[in-house]
mmCIF file of C-alpha atoms in Angstrom:
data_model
loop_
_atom_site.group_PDB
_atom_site.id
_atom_site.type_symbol
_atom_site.label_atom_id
_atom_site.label_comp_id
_atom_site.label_asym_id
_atom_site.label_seq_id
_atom_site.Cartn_x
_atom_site.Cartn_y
_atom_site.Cartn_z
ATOM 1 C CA UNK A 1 12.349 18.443 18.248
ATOM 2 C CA UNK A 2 13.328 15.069 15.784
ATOM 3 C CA UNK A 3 15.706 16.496 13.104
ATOM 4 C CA UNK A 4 17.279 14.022 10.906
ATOM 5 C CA UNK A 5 20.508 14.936 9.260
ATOM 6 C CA UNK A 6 21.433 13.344 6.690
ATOM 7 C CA UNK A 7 19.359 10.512 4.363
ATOM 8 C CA UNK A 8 20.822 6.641 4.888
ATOM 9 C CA UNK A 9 19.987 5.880 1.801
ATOM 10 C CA UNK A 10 20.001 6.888 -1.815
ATOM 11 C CA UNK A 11 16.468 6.879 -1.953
ATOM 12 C CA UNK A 12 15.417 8.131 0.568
ATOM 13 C CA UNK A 13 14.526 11.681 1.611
ATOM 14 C CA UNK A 14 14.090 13.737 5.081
ATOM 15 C CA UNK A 15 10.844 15.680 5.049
ATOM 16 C CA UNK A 16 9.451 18.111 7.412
ATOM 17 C CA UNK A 17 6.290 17.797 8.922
ATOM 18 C CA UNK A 18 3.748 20.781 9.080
ATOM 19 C CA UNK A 19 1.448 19.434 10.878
ATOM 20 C CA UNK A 20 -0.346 17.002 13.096
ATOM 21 C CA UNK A 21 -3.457 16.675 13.564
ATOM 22 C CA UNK A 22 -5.684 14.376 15.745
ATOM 23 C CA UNK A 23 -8.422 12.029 14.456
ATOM 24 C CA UNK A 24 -9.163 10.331 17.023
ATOM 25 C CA UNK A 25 -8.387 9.925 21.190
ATOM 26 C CA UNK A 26 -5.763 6.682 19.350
ATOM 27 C CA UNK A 27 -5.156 8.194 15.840
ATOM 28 C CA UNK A 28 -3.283 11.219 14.201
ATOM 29 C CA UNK A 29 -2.252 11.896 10.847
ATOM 30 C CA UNK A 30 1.277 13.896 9.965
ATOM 31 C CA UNK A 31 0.937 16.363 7.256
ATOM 32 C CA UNK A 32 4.281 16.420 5.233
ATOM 33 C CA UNK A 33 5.889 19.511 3.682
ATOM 34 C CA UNK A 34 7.600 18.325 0.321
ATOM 35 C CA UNK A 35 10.302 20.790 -1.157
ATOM 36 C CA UNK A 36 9.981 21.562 -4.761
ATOM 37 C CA UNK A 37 13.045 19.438 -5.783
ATOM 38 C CA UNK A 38 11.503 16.137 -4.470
ATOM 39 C CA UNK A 39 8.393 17.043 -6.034
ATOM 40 C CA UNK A 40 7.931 14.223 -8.823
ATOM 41 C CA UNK A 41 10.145 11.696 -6.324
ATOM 42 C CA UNK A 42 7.069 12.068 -4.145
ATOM 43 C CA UNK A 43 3.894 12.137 -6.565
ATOM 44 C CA UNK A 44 2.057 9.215 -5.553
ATOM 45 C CA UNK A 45 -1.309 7.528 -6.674
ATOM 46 C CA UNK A 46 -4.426 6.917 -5.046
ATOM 47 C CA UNK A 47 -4.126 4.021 -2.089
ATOM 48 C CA UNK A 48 -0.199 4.124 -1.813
ATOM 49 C CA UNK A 49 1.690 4.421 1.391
ATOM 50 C CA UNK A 50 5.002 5.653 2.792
ATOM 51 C CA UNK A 51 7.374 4.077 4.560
ATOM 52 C CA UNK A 52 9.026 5.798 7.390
ATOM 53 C CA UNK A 53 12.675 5.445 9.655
ATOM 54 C CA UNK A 54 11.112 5.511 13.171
ATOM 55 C CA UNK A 55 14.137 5.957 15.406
ATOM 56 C CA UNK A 56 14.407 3.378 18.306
ATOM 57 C CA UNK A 57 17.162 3.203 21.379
ATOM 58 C CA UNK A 58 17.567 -0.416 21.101
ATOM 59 C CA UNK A 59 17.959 -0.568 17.607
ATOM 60 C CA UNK A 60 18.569 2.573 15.893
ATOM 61 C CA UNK A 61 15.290 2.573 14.010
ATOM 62 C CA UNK A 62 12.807 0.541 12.779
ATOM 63 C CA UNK A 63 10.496 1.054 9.654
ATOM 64 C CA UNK A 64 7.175 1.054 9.105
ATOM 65 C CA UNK A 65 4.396 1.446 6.182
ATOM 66 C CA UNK A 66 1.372 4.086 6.832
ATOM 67 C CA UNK A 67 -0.900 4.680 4.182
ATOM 68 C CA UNK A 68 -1.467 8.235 1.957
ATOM 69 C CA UNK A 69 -4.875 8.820 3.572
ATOM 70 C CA UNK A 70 -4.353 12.309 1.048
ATOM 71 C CA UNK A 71 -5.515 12.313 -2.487
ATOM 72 C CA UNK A 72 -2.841 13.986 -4.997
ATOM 73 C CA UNK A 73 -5.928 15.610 -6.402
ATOM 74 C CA UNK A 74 -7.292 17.123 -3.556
ATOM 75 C CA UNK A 75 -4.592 17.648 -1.051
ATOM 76 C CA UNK A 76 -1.827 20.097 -1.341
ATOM 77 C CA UNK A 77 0.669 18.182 0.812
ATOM 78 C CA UNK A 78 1.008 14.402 1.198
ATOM 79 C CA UNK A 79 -0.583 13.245 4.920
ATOM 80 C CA UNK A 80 0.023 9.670 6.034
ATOM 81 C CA UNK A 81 -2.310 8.358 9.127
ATOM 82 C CA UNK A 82 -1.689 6.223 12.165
ATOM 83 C CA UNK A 83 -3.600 4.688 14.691
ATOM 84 C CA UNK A 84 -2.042 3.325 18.088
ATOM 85 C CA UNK A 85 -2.075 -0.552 18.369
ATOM 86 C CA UNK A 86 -1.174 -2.471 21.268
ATOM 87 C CA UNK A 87 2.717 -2.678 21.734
ATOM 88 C CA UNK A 88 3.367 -1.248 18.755
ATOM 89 C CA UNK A 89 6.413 0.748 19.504
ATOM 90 C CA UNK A 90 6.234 2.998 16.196
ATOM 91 C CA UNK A 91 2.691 3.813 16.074
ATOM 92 C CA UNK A 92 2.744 5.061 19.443
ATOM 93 C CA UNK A 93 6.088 6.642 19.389
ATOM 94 C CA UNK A 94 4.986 8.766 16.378
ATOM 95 C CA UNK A 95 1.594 9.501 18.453
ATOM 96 C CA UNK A 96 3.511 10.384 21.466
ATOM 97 C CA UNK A 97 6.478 12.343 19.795
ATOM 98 C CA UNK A 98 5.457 13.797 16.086
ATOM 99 C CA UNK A 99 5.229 17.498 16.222
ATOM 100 C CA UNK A 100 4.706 20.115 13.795
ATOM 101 C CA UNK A 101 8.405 21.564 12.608
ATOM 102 C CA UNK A 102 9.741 17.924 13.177
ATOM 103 C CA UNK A 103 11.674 16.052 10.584
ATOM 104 C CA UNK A 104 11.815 12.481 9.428
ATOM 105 C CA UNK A 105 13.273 9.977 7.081
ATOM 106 C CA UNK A 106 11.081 8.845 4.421
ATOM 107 C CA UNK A 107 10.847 6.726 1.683
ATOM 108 C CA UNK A 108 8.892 7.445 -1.877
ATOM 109 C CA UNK A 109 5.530 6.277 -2.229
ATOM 110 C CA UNK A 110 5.238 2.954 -3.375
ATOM 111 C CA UNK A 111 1.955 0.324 -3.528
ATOM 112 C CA UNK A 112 -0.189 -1.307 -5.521
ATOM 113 C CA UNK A 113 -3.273 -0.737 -3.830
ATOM 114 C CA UNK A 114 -4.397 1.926 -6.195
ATOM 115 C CA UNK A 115 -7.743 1.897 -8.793
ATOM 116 C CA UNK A 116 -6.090 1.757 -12.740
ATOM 117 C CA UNK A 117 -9.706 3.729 -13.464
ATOM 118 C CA UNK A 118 -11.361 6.392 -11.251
ATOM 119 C CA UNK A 119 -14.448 6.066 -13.367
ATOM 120 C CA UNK A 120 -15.223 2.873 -12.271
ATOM 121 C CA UNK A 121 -18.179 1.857 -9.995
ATOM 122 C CA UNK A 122 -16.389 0.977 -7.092
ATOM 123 C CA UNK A 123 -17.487 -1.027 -3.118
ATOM 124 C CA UNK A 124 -15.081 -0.584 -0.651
ATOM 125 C CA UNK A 125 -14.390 -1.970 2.441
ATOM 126 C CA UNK A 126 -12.842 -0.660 5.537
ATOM 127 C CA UNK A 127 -12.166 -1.633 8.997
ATOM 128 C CA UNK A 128 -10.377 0.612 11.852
ATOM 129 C CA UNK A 129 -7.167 2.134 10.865
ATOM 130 C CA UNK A 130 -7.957 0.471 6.990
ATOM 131 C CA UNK A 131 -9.841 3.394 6.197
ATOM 132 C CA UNK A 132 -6.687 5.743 4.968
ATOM 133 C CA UNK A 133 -6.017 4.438 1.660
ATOM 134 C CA UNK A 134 -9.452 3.557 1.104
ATOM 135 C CA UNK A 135 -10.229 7.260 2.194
ATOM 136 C CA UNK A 136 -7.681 8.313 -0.599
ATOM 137 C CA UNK A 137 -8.994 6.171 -3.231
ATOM 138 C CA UNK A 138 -12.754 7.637 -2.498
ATOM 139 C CA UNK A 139 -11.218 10.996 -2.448
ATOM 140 C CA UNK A 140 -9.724 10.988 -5.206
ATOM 141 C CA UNK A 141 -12.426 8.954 -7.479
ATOM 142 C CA UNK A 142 -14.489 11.577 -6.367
ATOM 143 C CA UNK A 143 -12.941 14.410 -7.378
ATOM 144 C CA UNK A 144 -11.255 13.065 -11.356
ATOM 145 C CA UNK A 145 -14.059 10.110 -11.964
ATOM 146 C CA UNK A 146 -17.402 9.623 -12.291
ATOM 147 C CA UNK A 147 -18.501 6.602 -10.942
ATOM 148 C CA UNK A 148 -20.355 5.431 -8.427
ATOM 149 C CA UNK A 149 -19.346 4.582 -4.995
ATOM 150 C CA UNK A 150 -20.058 2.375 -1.916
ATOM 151 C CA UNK A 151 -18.049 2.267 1.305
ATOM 152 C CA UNK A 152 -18.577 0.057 4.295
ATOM 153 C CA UNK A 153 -16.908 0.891 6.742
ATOM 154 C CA UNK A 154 -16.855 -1.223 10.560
ATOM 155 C CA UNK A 155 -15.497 0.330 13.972
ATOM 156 C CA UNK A 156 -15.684 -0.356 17.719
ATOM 157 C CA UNK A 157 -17.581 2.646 18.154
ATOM 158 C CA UNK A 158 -18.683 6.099 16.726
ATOM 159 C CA UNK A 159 -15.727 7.430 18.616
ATOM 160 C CA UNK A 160 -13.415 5.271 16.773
ATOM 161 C CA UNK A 161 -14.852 6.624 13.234
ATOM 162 C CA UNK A 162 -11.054 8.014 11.200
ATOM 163 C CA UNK A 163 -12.474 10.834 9.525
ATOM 164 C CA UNK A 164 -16.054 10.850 10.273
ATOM 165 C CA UNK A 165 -16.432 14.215 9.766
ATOM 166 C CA UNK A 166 -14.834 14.298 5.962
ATOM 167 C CA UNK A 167 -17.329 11.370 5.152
ATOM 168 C CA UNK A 168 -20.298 12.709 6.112
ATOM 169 C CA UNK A 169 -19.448 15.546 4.414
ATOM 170 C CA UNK A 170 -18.117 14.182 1.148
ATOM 171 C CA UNK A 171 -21.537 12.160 1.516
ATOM 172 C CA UNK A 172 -23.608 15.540 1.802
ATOM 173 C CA UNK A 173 -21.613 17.265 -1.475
ATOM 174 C CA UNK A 174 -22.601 14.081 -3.401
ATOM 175 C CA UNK A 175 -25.720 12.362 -2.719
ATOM 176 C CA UNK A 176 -26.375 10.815 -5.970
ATOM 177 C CA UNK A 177 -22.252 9.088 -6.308
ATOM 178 C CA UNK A 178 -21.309 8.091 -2.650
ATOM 179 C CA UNK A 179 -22.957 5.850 0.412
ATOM 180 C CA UNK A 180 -21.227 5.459 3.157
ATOM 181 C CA UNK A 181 -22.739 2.423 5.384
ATOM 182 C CA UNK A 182 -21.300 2.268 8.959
ATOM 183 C CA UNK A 183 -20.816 -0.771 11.077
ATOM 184 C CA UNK A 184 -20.368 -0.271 14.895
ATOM 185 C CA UNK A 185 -19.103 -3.303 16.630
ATOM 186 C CA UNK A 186 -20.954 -1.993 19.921
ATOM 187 C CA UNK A 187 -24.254 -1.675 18.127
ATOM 188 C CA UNK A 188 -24.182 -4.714 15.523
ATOM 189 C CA UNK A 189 -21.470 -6.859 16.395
ATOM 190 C CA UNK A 190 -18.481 -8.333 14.455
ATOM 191 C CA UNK A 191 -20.175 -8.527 10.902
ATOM 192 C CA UNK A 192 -20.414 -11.656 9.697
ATOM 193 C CA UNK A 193 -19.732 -13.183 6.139
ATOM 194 C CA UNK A 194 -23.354 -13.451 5.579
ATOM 195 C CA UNK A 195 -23.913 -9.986 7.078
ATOM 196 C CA UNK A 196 -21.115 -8.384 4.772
ATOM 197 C CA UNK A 197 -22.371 -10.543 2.097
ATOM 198 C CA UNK A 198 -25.952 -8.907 2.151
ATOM 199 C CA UNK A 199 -24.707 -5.348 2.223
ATOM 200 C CA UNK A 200 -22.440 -6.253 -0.767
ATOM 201 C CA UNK A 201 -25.173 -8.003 -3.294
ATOM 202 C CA UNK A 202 -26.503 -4.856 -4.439
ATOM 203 C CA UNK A 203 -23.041 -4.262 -6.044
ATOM 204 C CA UNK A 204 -21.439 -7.080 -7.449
ATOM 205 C CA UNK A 205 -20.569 -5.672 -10.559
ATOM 206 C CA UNK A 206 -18.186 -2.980 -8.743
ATOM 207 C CA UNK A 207 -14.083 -3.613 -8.719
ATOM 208 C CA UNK A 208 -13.933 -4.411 -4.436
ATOM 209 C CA UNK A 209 -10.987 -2.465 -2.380
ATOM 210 C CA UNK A 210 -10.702 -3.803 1.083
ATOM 211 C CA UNK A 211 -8.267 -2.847 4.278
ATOM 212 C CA UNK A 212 -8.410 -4.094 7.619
ATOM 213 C CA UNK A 213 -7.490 -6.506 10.260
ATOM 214 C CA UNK A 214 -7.014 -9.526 8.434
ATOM 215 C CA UNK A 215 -10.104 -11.749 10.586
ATOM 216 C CA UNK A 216 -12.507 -8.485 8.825
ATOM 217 C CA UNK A 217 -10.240 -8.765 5.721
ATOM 218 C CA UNK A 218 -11.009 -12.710 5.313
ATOM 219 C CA UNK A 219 -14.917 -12.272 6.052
ATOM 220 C CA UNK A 220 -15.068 -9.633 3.093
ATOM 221 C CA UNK A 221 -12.628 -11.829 0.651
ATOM 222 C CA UNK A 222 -15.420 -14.911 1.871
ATOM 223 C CA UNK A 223 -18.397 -12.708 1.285
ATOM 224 C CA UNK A 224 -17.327 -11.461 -1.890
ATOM 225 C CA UNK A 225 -16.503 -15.428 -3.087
ATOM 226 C CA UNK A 226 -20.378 -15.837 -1.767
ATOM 227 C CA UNK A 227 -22.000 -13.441 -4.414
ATOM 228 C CA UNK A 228 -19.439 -15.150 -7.072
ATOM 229 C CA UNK A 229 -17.380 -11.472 -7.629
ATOM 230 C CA UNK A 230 -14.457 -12.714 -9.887
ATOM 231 C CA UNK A 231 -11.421 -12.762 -7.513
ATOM 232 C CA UNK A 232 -9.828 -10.429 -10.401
ATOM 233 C CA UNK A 233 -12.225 -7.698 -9.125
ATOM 234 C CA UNK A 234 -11.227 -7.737 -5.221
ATOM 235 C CA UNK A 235 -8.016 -5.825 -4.165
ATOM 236 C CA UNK A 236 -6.565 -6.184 -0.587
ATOM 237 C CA UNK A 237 -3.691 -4.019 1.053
ATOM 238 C CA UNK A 238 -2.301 -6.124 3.471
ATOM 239 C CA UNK A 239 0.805 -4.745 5.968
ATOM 240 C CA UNK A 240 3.592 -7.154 7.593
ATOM 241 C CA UNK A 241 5.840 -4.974 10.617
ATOM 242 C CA UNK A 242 8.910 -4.796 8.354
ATOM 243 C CA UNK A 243 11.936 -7.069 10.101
ATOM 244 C CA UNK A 244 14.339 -5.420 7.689
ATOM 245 C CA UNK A 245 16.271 -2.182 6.588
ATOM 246 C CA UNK A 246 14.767 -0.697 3.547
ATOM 247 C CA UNK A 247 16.771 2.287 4.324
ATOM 248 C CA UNK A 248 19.990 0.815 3.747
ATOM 249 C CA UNK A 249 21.478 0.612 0.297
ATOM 250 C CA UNK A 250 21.598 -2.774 -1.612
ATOM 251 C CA UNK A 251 25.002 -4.419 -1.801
ATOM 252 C CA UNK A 252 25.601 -5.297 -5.541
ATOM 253 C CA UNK A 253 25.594 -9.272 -5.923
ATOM 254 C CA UNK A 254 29.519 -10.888 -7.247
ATOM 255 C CA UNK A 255 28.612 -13.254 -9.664
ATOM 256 C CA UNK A 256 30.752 -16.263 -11.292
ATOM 257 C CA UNK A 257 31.206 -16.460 -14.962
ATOM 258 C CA UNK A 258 29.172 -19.591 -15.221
ATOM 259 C CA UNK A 259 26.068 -17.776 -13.098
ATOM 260 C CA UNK A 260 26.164 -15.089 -16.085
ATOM 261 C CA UNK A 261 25.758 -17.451 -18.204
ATOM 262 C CA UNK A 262 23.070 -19.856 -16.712
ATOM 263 C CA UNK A 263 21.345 -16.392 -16.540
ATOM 264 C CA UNK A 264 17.494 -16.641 -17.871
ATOM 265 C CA UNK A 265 16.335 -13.944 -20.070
ATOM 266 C CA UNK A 266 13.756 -11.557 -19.102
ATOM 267 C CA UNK A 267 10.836 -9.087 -20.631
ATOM 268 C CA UNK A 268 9.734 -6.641 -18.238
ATOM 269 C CA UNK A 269 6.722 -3.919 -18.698
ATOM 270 C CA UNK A 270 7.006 -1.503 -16.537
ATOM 271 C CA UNK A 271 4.354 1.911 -16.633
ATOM 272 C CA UNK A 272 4.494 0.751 -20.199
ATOM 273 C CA UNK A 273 8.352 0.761 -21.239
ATOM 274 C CA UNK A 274 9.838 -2.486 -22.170
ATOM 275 C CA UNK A 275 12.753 -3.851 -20.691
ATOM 276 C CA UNK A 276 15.122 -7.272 -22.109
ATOM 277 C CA UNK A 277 17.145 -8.138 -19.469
ATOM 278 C CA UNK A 278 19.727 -10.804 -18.390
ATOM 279 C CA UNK A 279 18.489 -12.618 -15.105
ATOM 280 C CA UNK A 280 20.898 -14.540 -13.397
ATOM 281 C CA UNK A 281 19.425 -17.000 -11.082
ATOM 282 C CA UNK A 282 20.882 -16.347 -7.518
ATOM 283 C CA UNK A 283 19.430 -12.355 -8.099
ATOM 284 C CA UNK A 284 15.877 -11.577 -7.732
ATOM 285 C CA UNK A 285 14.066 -9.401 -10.415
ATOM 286 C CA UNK A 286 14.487 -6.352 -8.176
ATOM 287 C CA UNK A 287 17.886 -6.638 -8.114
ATOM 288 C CA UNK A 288 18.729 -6.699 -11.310
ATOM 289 C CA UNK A 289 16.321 -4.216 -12.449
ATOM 290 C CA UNK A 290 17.628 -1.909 -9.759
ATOM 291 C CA UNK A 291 21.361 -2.889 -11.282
ATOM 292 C CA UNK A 292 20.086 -1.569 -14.736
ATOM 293 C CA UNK A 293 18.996 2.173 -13.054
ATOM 294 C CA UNK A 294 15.340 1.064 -13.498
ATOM 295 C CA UNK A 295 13.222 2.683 -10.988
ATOM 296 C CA UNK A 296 11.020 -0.575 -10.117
ATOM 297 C CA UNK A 297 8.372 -0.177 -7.384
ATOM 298 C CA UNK A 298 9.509 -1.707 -4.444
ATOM 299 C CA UNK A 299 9.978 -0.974 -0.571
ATOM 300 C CA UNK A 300 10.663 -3.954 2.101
ATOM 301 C CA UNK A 301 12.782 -6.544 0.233
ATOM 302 C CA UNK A 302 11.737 -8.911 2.370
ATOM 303 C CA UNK A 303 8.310 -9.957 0.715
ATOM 304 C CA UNK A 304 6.649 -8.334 3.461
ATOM 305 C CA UNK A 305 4.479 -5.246 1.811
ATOM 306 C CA UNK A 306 3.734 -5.901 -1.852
ATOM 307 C CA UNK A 307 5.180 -3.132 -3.352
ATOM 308 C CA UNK A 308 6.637 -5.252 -5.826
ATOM 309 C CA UNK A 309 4.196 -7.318 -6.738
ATOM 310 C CA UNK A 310 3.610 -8.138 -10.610
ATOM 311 C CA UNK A 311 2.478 -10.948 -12.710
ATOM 312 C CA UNK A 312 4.397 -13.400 -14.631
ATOM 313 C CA UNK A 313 2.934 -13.512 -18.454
ATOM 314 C CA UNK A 314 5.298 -16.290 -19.866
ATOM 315 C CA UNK A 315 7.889 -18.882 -17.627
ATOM 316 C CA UNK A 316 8.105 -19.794 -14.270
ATOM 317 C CA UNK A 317 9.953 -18.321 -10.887
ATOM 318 C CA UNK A 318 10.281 -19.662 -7.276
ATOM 319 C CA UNK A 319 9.986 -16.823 -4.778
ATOM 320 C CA UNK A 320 11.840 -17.280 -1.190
ATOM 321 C CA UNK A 321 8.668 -15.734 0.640
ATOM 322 C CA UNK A 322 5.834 -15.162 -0.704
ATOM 323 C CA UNK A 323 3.064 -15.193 2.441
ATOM 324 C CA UNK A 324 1.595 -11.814 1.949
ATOM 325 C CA UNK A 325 0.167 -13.335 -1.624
ATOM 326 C CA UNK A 326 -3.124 -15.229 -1.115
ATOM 327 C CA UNK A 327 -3.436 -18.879 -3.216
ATOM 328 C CA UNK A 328 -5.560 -18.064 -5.492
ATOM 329 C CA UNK A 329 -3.507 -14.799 -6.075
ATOM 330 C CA UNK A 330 -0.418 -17.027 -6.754
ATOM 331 C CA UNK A 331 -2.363 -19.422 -8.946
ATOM 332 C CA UNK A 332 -3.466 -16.288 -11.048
ATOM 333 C CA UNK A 333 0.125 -14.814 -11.951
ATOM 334 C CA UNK A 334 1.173 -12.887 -9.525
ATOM 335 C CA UNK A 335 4.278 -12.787 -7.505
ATOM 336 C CA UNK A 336 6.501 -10.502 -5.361
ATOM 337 C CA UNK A 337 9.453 -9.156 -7.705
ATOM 338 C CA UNK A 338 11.422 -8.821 -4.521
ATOM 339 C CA UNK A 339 11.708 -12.368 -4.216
ATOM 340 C CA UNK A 340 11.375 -13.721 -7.262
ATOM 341 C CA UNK A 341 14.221 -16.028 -9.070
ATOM 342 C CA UNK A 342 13.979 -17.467 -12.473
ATOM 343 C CA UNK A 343 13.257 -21.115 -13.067
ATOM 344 C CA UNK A 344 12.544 -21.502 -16.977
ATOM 345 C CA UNK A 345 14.812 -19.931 -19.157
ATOM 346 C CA UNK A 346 12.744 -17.085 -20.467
ATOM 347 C CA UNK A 347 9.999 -14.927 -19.156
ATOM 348 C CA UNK A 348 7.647 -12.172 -19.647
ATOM 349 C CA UNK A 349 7.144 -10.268 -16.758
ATOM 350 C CA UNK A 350 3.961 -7.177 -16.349
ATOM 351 C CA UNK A 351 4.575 -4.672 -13.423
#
């Protein structure tokens, strides 16, 4: 049995898991028990994930993002889902090891892969594994909205279908809100641009949600650019294998007298509080937000997950990595607060 004893970090938690269950012959989901106390820590929206401390002999652990495949309006407990890919030591560790009564070290939920309105006509895309926070977005526009929804969703097979069995019922309960269109690579192919393009044109006036490999991920985004959907419309998760610690505690940055007062000055919105802040120019935004006890969204550090991201209103930064963020995504606003550093001496910053 995994028991963790103690958090190694402030903000993280150890939670129990009450069960596993199996999806399919390379995918399982873990079912996690939260206690009361942790209760609000752990609310999390629609399309979120959670990142977990897999433990590892050769390097004490090693963390890793898995999407809320859950909805907080339909679930009870909070259940994350992950497929086995090819030497991927934590996916298959957790498929190998993870049993019901086991413990592990988690982080809150974080992401901004998450509808602003259920109501909303939405198309989503899906491909494999991509499914689970797509799964929790349907879910959950299902049950509090009352729009209209589309999913495509591409496999291998039928026997690689994540939660075929929800679908077609979820399909069944409501005929006249959700389709559910199925792409099986050993039937049809790899779909094409044009292919996704046609199943799309129907719906181009739907807000887009896509997760996937990022070849299936590209094909949709080019598809989508096709039919002329404004790229403010199309939302893409994308995951990185995190190379750092997000369990360990951030070191608070020794700064000269002349730093403080180079420091730019900053107006942050955040889940609609504003904040004015000092922003010296060696700190990113998440540091000194997380300096000030301000609970900003964030996860990696590294620039690797997006849990940060948010868009610049007024001024300029430079961000040390900033990969994960497509061009035209940069060119609209947005940028990763994790690695963000002020250039212009005031800005206005929307989370």
């Amino acid at each position: 049995m995994t028991t963790v004893d103690v958090p190694h970090s402030s903000r993280s938690a150890v939670l129990r898991v009450s069960a596993v269950i199996t999806e399919t012959g390379d995918a399982c989901s873990l079912v996690f028990d939260v206690p009361e106390e942790l209760r609000e820590r752990f609310a999390y929206k629609p399309g979120q994930f959670l990142t977990l401390r897999i433990p590892s002999e050769r390097t004490g652990s090693v963390a890793r993002c898995y999407s809320l495949a859950s909805s907080p309006y339909t679930d009870d407990r909070p259940k994350v889902t992950v497929k086995r890919t090819v030497d991927g030591y934590a996916s298959n560790w957790v498929c190998d090891n993870v049993r019901a009564g086991d413990e592990l070290e988690v982080l809150p939920p974080s992401g901004i892969f998450t509808p602003k309105d259920l109501d909303e006509d939405l198309l989503l895309f899906a491909a494999g594994s991509g499914i689970t926070p797509v799964m929790s977005i349907l879910k959950s526009a299902l049950a509090r909205g009352s729009g209209r929804i589309v999913l495509v969703y591409a496999n291998r097979d039928a026997e690689s279908v994540i939660f075929a069995g929800e679908l077609r019922e979820l399909a069944d309960k409501n005929p006249q809100r959700l389709v559910v269109v199925h792409w099986l690579e050993t039937l049809q192919g790899l779909p094409s641009v044009d292919a996704l393009a046609a199943v799309a044109a129907p719906y181009t006036d739907r807000r887009a949600f896509m997760c996937g490999p990022k070849a299936f991920m590209d094909r949709v985004h080019d598809a989508l650019a096709q039919l002329e959907v404004p790229r403010d419309r199309t939302h893409a998760e994308i995951f990185n294998s995190l190379a750092g610690d997000p369990f360990a505690d951030t070191a608070p940055v020794e700064l000269s007298d002349e730093e403080q007062a180079d420091a730019a000055t900053v107006e942050v919105e955040l889940d609609g509080e504003v904040h004015n802040l000092s922003w010296p120019r060696r700190q990113t935004l998440v540091d000194i937000m997380l300096s000030k006890g301000i609970d900003v969204p964030y996860s990696c550090q590294e620039g690797e997950c997006g849990s940060c991201a948010c868009t610049v209103l007024e001024g300029k930064v430079e961000m040390d990595n900033s990969e994960i963020l497509d061009p035209e995504d940069i060119e609209a606003g947005y940028i990763l607060g994790c690695q963000a550093h002020p250039v212009t001496d005031h800005l206005k910053i929307q989370f």
